[in-house]
């Protein structure tokens, strides 16, 4: 007690440059000192740091002294402080979490940067980078995506390098020849008194594991190997039931959720009446909307667990990152 | 089980390898027998010296317990196996969009069937459990690529 706020502010104004020059300090302000988790009535100079470290690990010049001109100091851990950033803007270099897309689609999300044969590639979905199987290898990829104003040649960031084709489920056959043959055989069967009938359908499609594609940047100078609002990736992890997860995407930015189901088999609609069946998926609650496809999904310690690609009003569907990496031969 | 027993008792041609328990290089059970020069009648495996006989008994118990464990697993499949077995059947029901494995609030594993909307007929036809695992329906709405 006895320290008045005006005096504290004056001290802080004089000392702020010195405090912010310390390696770990990201913000300074005036607040009540917190001791052993309890707020005390004493005003203090509060220094926000990226990470609280034991004094022995700090060099003398980075230490915050216990008092400054008679005013006590307090140190709290806040991590890095980010400006609320647009996910639909043009970025060079481009981080994960921003708008991207093949020139013929609307927009999706640049998941993260991955490596193949020692080179950087953009990881996102087939339906974002390869227009749901319709693209040609080498097609231009725009950042931001066309819906967010991306156009050729100014926003051309990469070329489609590889995609895992999506296998769509069977639909009634539209082949007139097959239907004709089936009709004739059914006619013969009915004459012979058989109850069995043939129907022409397309062969049942395979189950899919991933909706994934990679694109090679035109220049490695356009690579910003972290994720907007999240930071750098810290390895990969196996997604488990109950795991807390987060993603940074074009439409809903940074959102969090929990893995509610594993080993999920799910029928996903791709528009124009096309449906594809996916197995071994992760399912979380609502944490995405259209345009978030391709987002990297991370657990608490920033380990990559999946690639977001679909969802409903109440769910989000995520490819396991192990399946993505093994399908395309990728690493971080 | 019987195959393993025969292997232990009669096969003298198995390569030399360390006894699982005492670590010495032996030709299976027969090797113990020769080394100890014991000539008791009966099965060669039972003629080993007392320490090696103990080794053999422990080894047999270990093998047989493994066998029982395997049979146990065969009798009660995992929830993953049960889910895989019935997935096609469940997905063919009207309005079913997903089948996955989750947890009930009490922590028990449950097979969760996702529906594209309220589907009272499908919910009525859904089994309450499959081979001992509970089944629950959830309305998720249609799932779309985003």
Tab-separated table of N, CA, C and O in Angstrom, chain A residues 107-108 127 204 207 211 241 260-270 277 283 288-293 308-317, chain B residues 79-81 83-84 87-88 91 96-103 107-116 136 138-146:
chain	number	residue	atom	x	y	z
A	107	UNK	N	-12.254	-21.214	-52.649
A	107	UNK	CA	-11.086	-21.035	-51.784
A	107	UNK	C	-11.095	-22.100	-50.700
A	107	UNK	O	-12.162	-22.553	-50.257
A	108	UNK	N	-9.922	-22.486	-50.282
A	108	UNK	CA	-9.753	-23.393	-49.146
A	108	UNK	C	-8.627	-22.846	-48.281
A	108	UNK	O	-8.325	-21.655	-48.342
A	127	UNK	N	-9.557	-31.513	-52.975
A	127	UNK	CA	-10.641	-30.669	-53.502
A	127	UNK	C	-10.325	-29.176	-53.413
A	127	UNK	O	-11.077	-28.357	-53.947
A	204	UNK	N	-18.614	-50.647	-57.321
A	204	UNK	CA	-18.529	-50.005	-56.022
A	204	UNK	C	-17.134	-49.414	-55.834
A	204	UNK	O	-16.122	-50.068	-56.042
A	207	UNK	N	-12.930	-47.449	-50.601
A	207	UNK	CA	-13.005	-46.495	-49.498
A	207	UNK	C	-11.765	-45.611	-49.549
A	207	UNK	O	-10.686	-46.063	-49.898
A	211	UNK	N	-8.195	-36.948	-48.311
A	211	UNK	CA	-8.491	-35.971	-49.360
A	211	UNK	C	-7.300	-35.020	-49.314
A	211	UNK	O	-7.294	-34.047	-48.569
A	241	UNK	N	-8.948	-40.556	-28.905
A	241	UNK	CA	-10.254	-40.176	-28.376
A	241	UNK	C	-10.071	-39.234	-27.182
A	241	UNK	O	-9.276	-39.508	-26.295
A	260	UNK	N	-13.966	-36.524	-30.749
A	260	UNK	CA	-15.111	-37.200	-30.120
A	260	UNK	C	-15.289	-38.625	-30.624
A	260	UNK	O	-15.913	-39.448	-29.962
A	261	UNK	N	-14.814	-38.892	-31.859
A	261	UNK	CA	-14.922	-40.242	-32.404
A	261	UNK	C	-13.650	-40.559	-33.186
A	261	UNK	O	-13.078	-39.675	-33.831
A	262	UNK	N	-13.251	-41.834	-33.146
A	262	UNK	CA	-12.148	-42.313	-33.985
A	262	UNK	C	-12.665	-43.474	-34.823
A	262	UNK	O	-13.781	-43.954	-34.613
A	263	UNK	N	-11.827	-43.922	-35.771
A	263	UNK	CA	-12.188	-45.074	-36.599
A	263	UNK	C	-13.524	-44.817	-37.314
A	263	UNK	O	-14.351	-45.707	-37.450
A	264	UNK	N	-13.729	-43.566	-37.738
A	264	UNK	CA	-15.018	-43.170	-38.309
A	264	UNK	C	-15.067	-43.513	-39.805
A	264	UNK	O	-14.123	-43.243	-40.545
A	265	UNK	N	-16.171	-44.137	-40.209
A	265	UNK	CA	-16.475	-44.344	-41.623
A	265	UNK	C	-17.591	-43.367	-41.964
A	265	UNK	O	-18.612	-43.349	-41.278
A	266	UNK	N	-17.399	-42.538	-42.978
A	266	UNK	CA	-18.360	-41.455	-43.206
A	266	UNK	C	-18.558	-41.209	-44.699
A	266	UNK	O	-17.615	-41.272	-45.487
A	267	UNK	N	-19.823	-40.943	-45.074
A	267	UNK	CA	-20.156	-40.602	-46.465
A	267	UNK	C	-20.138	-39.087	-46.596
A	267	UNK	O	-20.868	-38.390	-45.897
A	268	UNK	N	-19.276	-38.566	-47.480
A	268	UNK	CA	-19.090	-37.118	-47.619
A	268	UNK	C	-19.581	-36.662	-48.988
A	268	UNK	O	-19.233	-37.235	-50.020
A	269	UNK	N	-20.409	-35.611	-48.989
A	269	UNK	CA	-20.942	-35.058	-50.237
A	269	UNK	C	-19.959	-34.059	-50.835
A	269	UNK	O	-19.444	-33.196	-50.130
A	270	UNK	N	-19.736	-34.190	-52.160
A	270	UNK	CA	-18.803	-33.298	-52.860
A	270	UNK	C	-19.501	-32.389	-53.862
A	270	UNK	O	-18.854	-31.808	-54.727
A	277	UNK	N	-16.869	-42.227	-49.800
A	277	UNK	CA	-16.839	-42.878	-48.493
A	277	UNK	C	-15.411	-42.833	-47.953
A	277	UNK	O	-14.465	-43.204	-48.656
A	283	UNK	N	-13.281	-37.545	-35.838
A	283	UNK	CA	-14.459	-36.668	-35.836
A	283	UNK	C	-14.401	-35.776	-34.601
A	283	UNK	O	-14.212	-36.265	-33.482
A	288	UNK	N	-15.454	-25.808	-37.809
A	288	UNK	CA	-15.052	-25.386	-39.159
A	288	UNK	C	-16.274	-25.094	-40.013
A	288	UNK	O	-17.386	-25.508	-39.692
A	289	UNK	N	-16.044	-24.375	-41.107
A	289	UNK	CA	-17.084	-24.115	-42.111
A	289	UNK	C	-16.454	-24.165	-43.495
A	289	UNK	O	-15.231	-24.313	-43.614
A	290	UNK	N	-17.300	-24.017	-44.528
A	290	UNK	CA	-16.787	-24.027	-45.887
A	290	UNK	C	-15.630	-23.040	-46.041
A	290	UNK	O	-15.722	-21.910	-45.573
A	291	UNK	N	-14.539	-23.488	-46.663
A	291	UNK	CA	-13.361	-22.634	-46.810
A	291	UNK	C	-12.258	-22.989	-45.829
A	291	UNK	O	-11.104	-22.609	-46.013
A	292	UNK	N	-12.607	-23.729	-44.758
A	292	UNK	CA	-11.591	-24.168	-43.796
A	292	UNK	C	-10.922	-25.471	-44.232
A	292	UNK	O	-9.954	-25.914	-43.602
A	293	UNK	N	-11.448	-26.094	-45.290
A	293	UNK	CA	-10.868	-27.341	-45.788
A	293	UNK	C	-9.393	-27.179	-46.070
A	293	UNK	O	-8.984	-26.193	-46.696
A	308	UNK	N	-7.950	-31.345	-41.949
A	308	UNK	CA	-9.403	-31.115	-41.959
A	308	UNK	C	-9.918	-31.089	-43.396
A	308	UNK	O	-9.279	-30.495	-44.269
A	309	UNK	N	-11.057	-31.748	-43.676
A	309	UNK	CA	-11.543	-31.686	-45.065
A	309	UNK	C	-13.054	-31.615	-45.205
A	309	UNK	O	-13.542	-31.312	-46.296
A	310	UNK	N	-13.817	-31.897	-44.151
A	310	UNK	CA	-15.275	-31.932	-44.302
A	310	UNK	C	-15.939	-31.669	-42.953
A	310	UNK	O	-15.281	-31.639	-41.912
A	311	UNK	N	-17.254	-31.490	-42.998
A	311	UNK	CA	-17.977	-31.289	-41.752
A	311	UNK	C	-19.459	-31.111	-42.002
A	311	UNK	O	-19.908	-30.999	-43.149
A	312	UNK	N	-20.215	-31.121	-40.911
A	312	UNK	CA	-21.654	-30.847	-40.968
A	312	UNK	C	-21.916	-29.720	-39.974
A	312	UNK	O	-20.978	-29.122	-39.453
A	313	UNK	N	-23.212	-29.453	-39.688
A	313	UNK	CA	-23.529	-28.389	-38.732
A	313	UNK	C	-22.925	-28.658	-37.358
A	313	UNK	O	-22.627	-27.731	-36.610
A	314	UNK	N	-22.750	-29.942	-37.011
A	314	UNK	CA	-22.299	-30.259	-35.651
A	314	UNK	C	-20.974	-31.020	-35.603
A	314	UNK	O	-20.502	-31.340	-34.517
A	315	UNK	N	-20.406	-31.335	-36.769
A	315	UNK	CA	-19.184	-32.151	-36.744
A	315	UNK	C	-18.111	-31.597	-37.678
A	315	UNK	O	-18.398	-30.828	-38.593
A	316	UNK	N	-16.891	-32.029	-37.424
A	316	UNK	CA	-15.754	-31.738	-38.298
A	316	UNK	C	-15.053	-33.067	-38.564
A	316	UNK	O	-14.833	-33.848	-37.636
A	317	UNK	N	-14.730	-33.328	-39.847
A	317	UNK	CA	-14.118	-34.612	-40.217
A	317	UNK	C	-12.668	-34.356	-40.636
A	317	UNK	O	-12.388	-33.437	-41.407
B	79	UNK	N	-14.046	-53.558	-30.029
B	79	UNK	CA	-15.089	-52.689	-30.572
B	79	UNK	C	-14.747	-52.293	-32.008
B	79	UNK	O	-15.638	-52.133	-32.848
B	80	UNK	N	-13.454	-52.204	-32.328
B	80	UNK	CA	-13.047	-51.883	-33.698
B	80	UNK	C	-13.489	-52.992	-34.660
B	80	UNK	O	-13.981	-52.708	-35.757
B	81	UNK	N	-13.310	-54.254	-34.217
B	81	UNK	CA	-13.705	-55.381	-35.068
B	81	UNK	C	-15.211	-55.426	-35.260
B	81	UNK	O	-15.712	-55.653	-36.361
B	83	UNK	N	-17.309	-52.902	-34.952
B	83	UNK	CA	-17.696	-51.750	-35.774
B	83	UNK	C	-17.439	-52.054	-37.258
B	83	UNK	O	-18.286	-51.795	-38.110
B	84	UNK	N	-16.264	-52.620	-37.558
B	84	UNK	CA	-15.917	-52.920	-38.954
B	84	UNK	C	-16.904	-53.925	-39.550
B	84	UNK	O	-17.326	-53.792	-40.700
B	87	UNK	N	-20.396	-52.047	-40.187
B	87	UNK	CA	-20.429	-50.708	-40.793
B	87	UNK	C	-21.263	-50.667	-42.082
B	87	UNK	O	-22.121	-49.791	-42.242
B	88	UNK	N	-21.032	-51.622	-42.991
B	88	UNK	CA	-21.769	-51.605	-44.264
B	88	UNK	C	-23.276	-51.701	-44.015
B	88	UNK	O	-24.061	-50.989	-44.633
B	91	UNK	N	-24.508	-48.343	-42.555
B	91	UNK	CA	-24.494	-47.261	-43.559
B	91	UNK	C	-25.595	-47.423	-44.602
B	91	UNK	O	-25.989	-46.449	-45.253
B	96	UNK	N	-28.291	-42.755	-42.625
B	96	UNK	CA	-27.039	-42.920	-41.874
B	96	UNK	C	-25.878	-42.365	-42.701
B	96	UNK	O	-25.704	-42.728	-43.865
B	97	UNK	N	-25.114	-41.433	-42.110
B	97	UNK	CA	-23.982	-40.830	-42.825
B	97	UNK	C	-22.627	-41.245	-42.251
B	97	UNK	O	-21.605	-41.108	-42.922
B	98	UNK	N	-22.601	-41.705	-40.999
B	98	UNK	CA	-21.297	-42.074	-40.425
B	98	UNK	C	-21.454	-43.151	-39.353
B	98	UNK	O	-22.515	-43.274	-38.733
B	99	UNK	N	-20.370	-43.906	-39.179
B	99	UNK	CA	-20.292	-44.875	-38.082
B	99	UNK	C	-18.907	-44.718	-37.480
B	99	UNK	O	-17.904	-44.789	-38.201
B	100	UNK	N	-18.836	-44.466	-36.174
B	100	UNK	CA	-17.532	-44.274	-35.535
B	100	UNK	C	-17.529	-44.808	-34.118
B	100	UNK	O	-18.542	-45.320	-33.621
B	101	UNK	N	-16.376	-44.671	-33.457
B	101	UNK	CA	-16.238	-45.134	-32.078
B	101	UNK	C	-15.989	-43.938	-31.180
B	101	UNK	O	-15.070	-43.144	-31.414
B	102	UNK	N	-16.842	-43.783	-30.159
B	102	UNK	CA	-16.694	-42.672	-29.215
B	102	UNK	C	-16.846	-43.160	-27.794
B	102	UNK	O	-16.722	-44.362	-27.524
B	103	UNK	N	-17.092	-42.229	-26.877
B	103	UNK	CA	-17.304	-42.605	-25.479
B	103	UNK	C	-18.621	-42.033	-24.983
B	103	UNK	O	-19.002	-40.926	-25.333
B	107	UNK	N	-17.734	-42.828	-19.805
B	107	UNK	CA	-16.418	-43.304	-20.231
B	107	UNK	C	-16.421	-44.611	-21.009
B	107	UNK	O	-15.402	-44.992	-21.551
B	108	UNK	N	-17.566	-45.307	-21.076
B	108	UNK	CA	-17.583	-46.570	-21.817
B	108	UNK	C	-17.550	-46.307	-23.323
B	108	UNK	O	-18.093	-45.309	-23.804
B	109	UNK	N	-16.891	-47.214	-24.047
B	109	UNK	CA	-16.812	-47.086	-25.498
B	109	UNK	C	-18.176	-47.380	-26.122
B	109	UNK	O	-18.916	-48.231	-25.638
B	110	UNK	N	-18.496	-46.659	-27.186
B	110	UNK	CA	-19.813	-46.798	-27.813
B	110	UNK	C	-19.657	-46.640	-29.329
B	110	UNK	O	-18.799	-45.894	-29.797
B	111	UNK	N	-20.464	-47.395	-30.073
B	111	UNK	CA	-20.509	-47.231	-31.527
B	111	UNK	C	-21.529	-46.123	-31.817
B	111	UNK	O	-22.688	-46.232	-31.420
B	112	UNK	N	-21.073	-45.044	-32.462
B	112	UNK	CA	-21.960	-43.899	-32.703
B	112	UNK	C	-22.359	-43.862	-34.178
B	112	UNK	O	-21.510	-43.866	-35.067
B	113	UNK	N	-23.675	-43.833	-34.405
B	113	UNK	CA	-24.217	-43.796	-35.755
B	113	UNK	C	-24.706	-42.373	-36.024
B	113	UNK	O	-25.566	-41.864	-35.309
B	114	UNK	N	-24.120	-41.717	-37.032
B	114	UNK	CA	-24.494	-40.337	-37.366
B	114	UNK	C	-25.629	-40.321	-38.386
B	114	UNK	O	-25.615	-41.084	-39.350
B	115	UNK	N	-26.629	-39.446	-38.166
B	115	UNK	CA	-27.795	-39.356	-39.057
B	115	UNK	C	-27.850	-37.992	-39.732
B	115	UNK	O	-27.441	-36.989	-39.143
B	116	UNK	N	-28.399	-37.954	-40.961
B	116	UNK	CA	-28.473	-36.686	-41.697
B	116	UNK	C	-29.580	-35.769	-41.193
B	116	UNK	O	-29.683	-34.621	-41.614
B	136	UNK	N	-25.297	-45.938	-30.259
B	136	UNK	CA	-26.036	-44.702	-30.004
B	136	UNK	C	-26.176	-43.930	-31.309
B	136	UNK	O	-25.259	-43.914	-32.121
B	138	UNK	N	-26.770	-40.237	-33.305
B	138	UNK	CA	-26.599	-38.793	-33.131
B	138	UNK	C	-26.988	-38.123	-34.436
B	138	UNK	O	-26.598	-38.595	-35.499
B	139	UNK	N	-27.722	-37.017	-34.363
B	139	UNK	CA	-28.020	-36.268	-35.587
B	139	UNK	C	-26.843	-35.336	-35.863
B	139	UNK	O	-26.543	-34.449	-35.060
B	140	UNK	N	-26.156	-35.554	-36.982
B	140	UNK	CA	-25.011	-34.698	-37.331
B	140	UNK	C	-25.360	-33.749	-38.469
B	140	UNK	O	-24.691	-32.748	-38.664
B	141	UNK	N	-26.421	-34.077	-39.220
B	141	UNK	CA	-26.687	-33.348	-40.462
B	141	UNK	C	-25.817	-33.909	-41.560
B	141	UNK	O	-24.871	-34.652	-41.283
B	142	UNK	N	-26.118	-33.562	-42.822
B	142	UNK	CA	-25.304	-34.074	-43.918
B	142	UNK	C	-23.861	-33.585	-43.810
B	142	UNK	O	-23.625	-32.445	-43.409
B	143	UNK	N	-22.908	-34.465	-44.155
B	143	UNK	CA	-21.481	-34.105	-44.085
B	143	UNK	C	-21.021	-33.703	-45.484
B	143	UNK	O	-21.203	-34.453	-46.446
B	144	UNK	N	-20.456	-32.515	-45.581
B	144	UNK	CA	-20.025	-31.999	-46.886
B	144	UNK	C	-18.533	-31.673	-46.864
B	144	UNK	O	-18.009	-31.235	-45.836
B	145	UNK	N	-17.905	-31.838	-48.017
B	145	UNK	CA	-16.537	-31.338	-48.182
B	145	UNK	C	-16.590	-29.831	-47.977
B	145	UNK	O	-17.527	-29.173	-48.432
B	146	UNK	N	-15.592	-29.279	-47.280
B	146	UNK	CA	-15.632	-27.841	-46.957
B	146	UNK	C	-14.570	-27.078	-47.730
B	146	UNK	O	-14.428	-25.905	-47.584
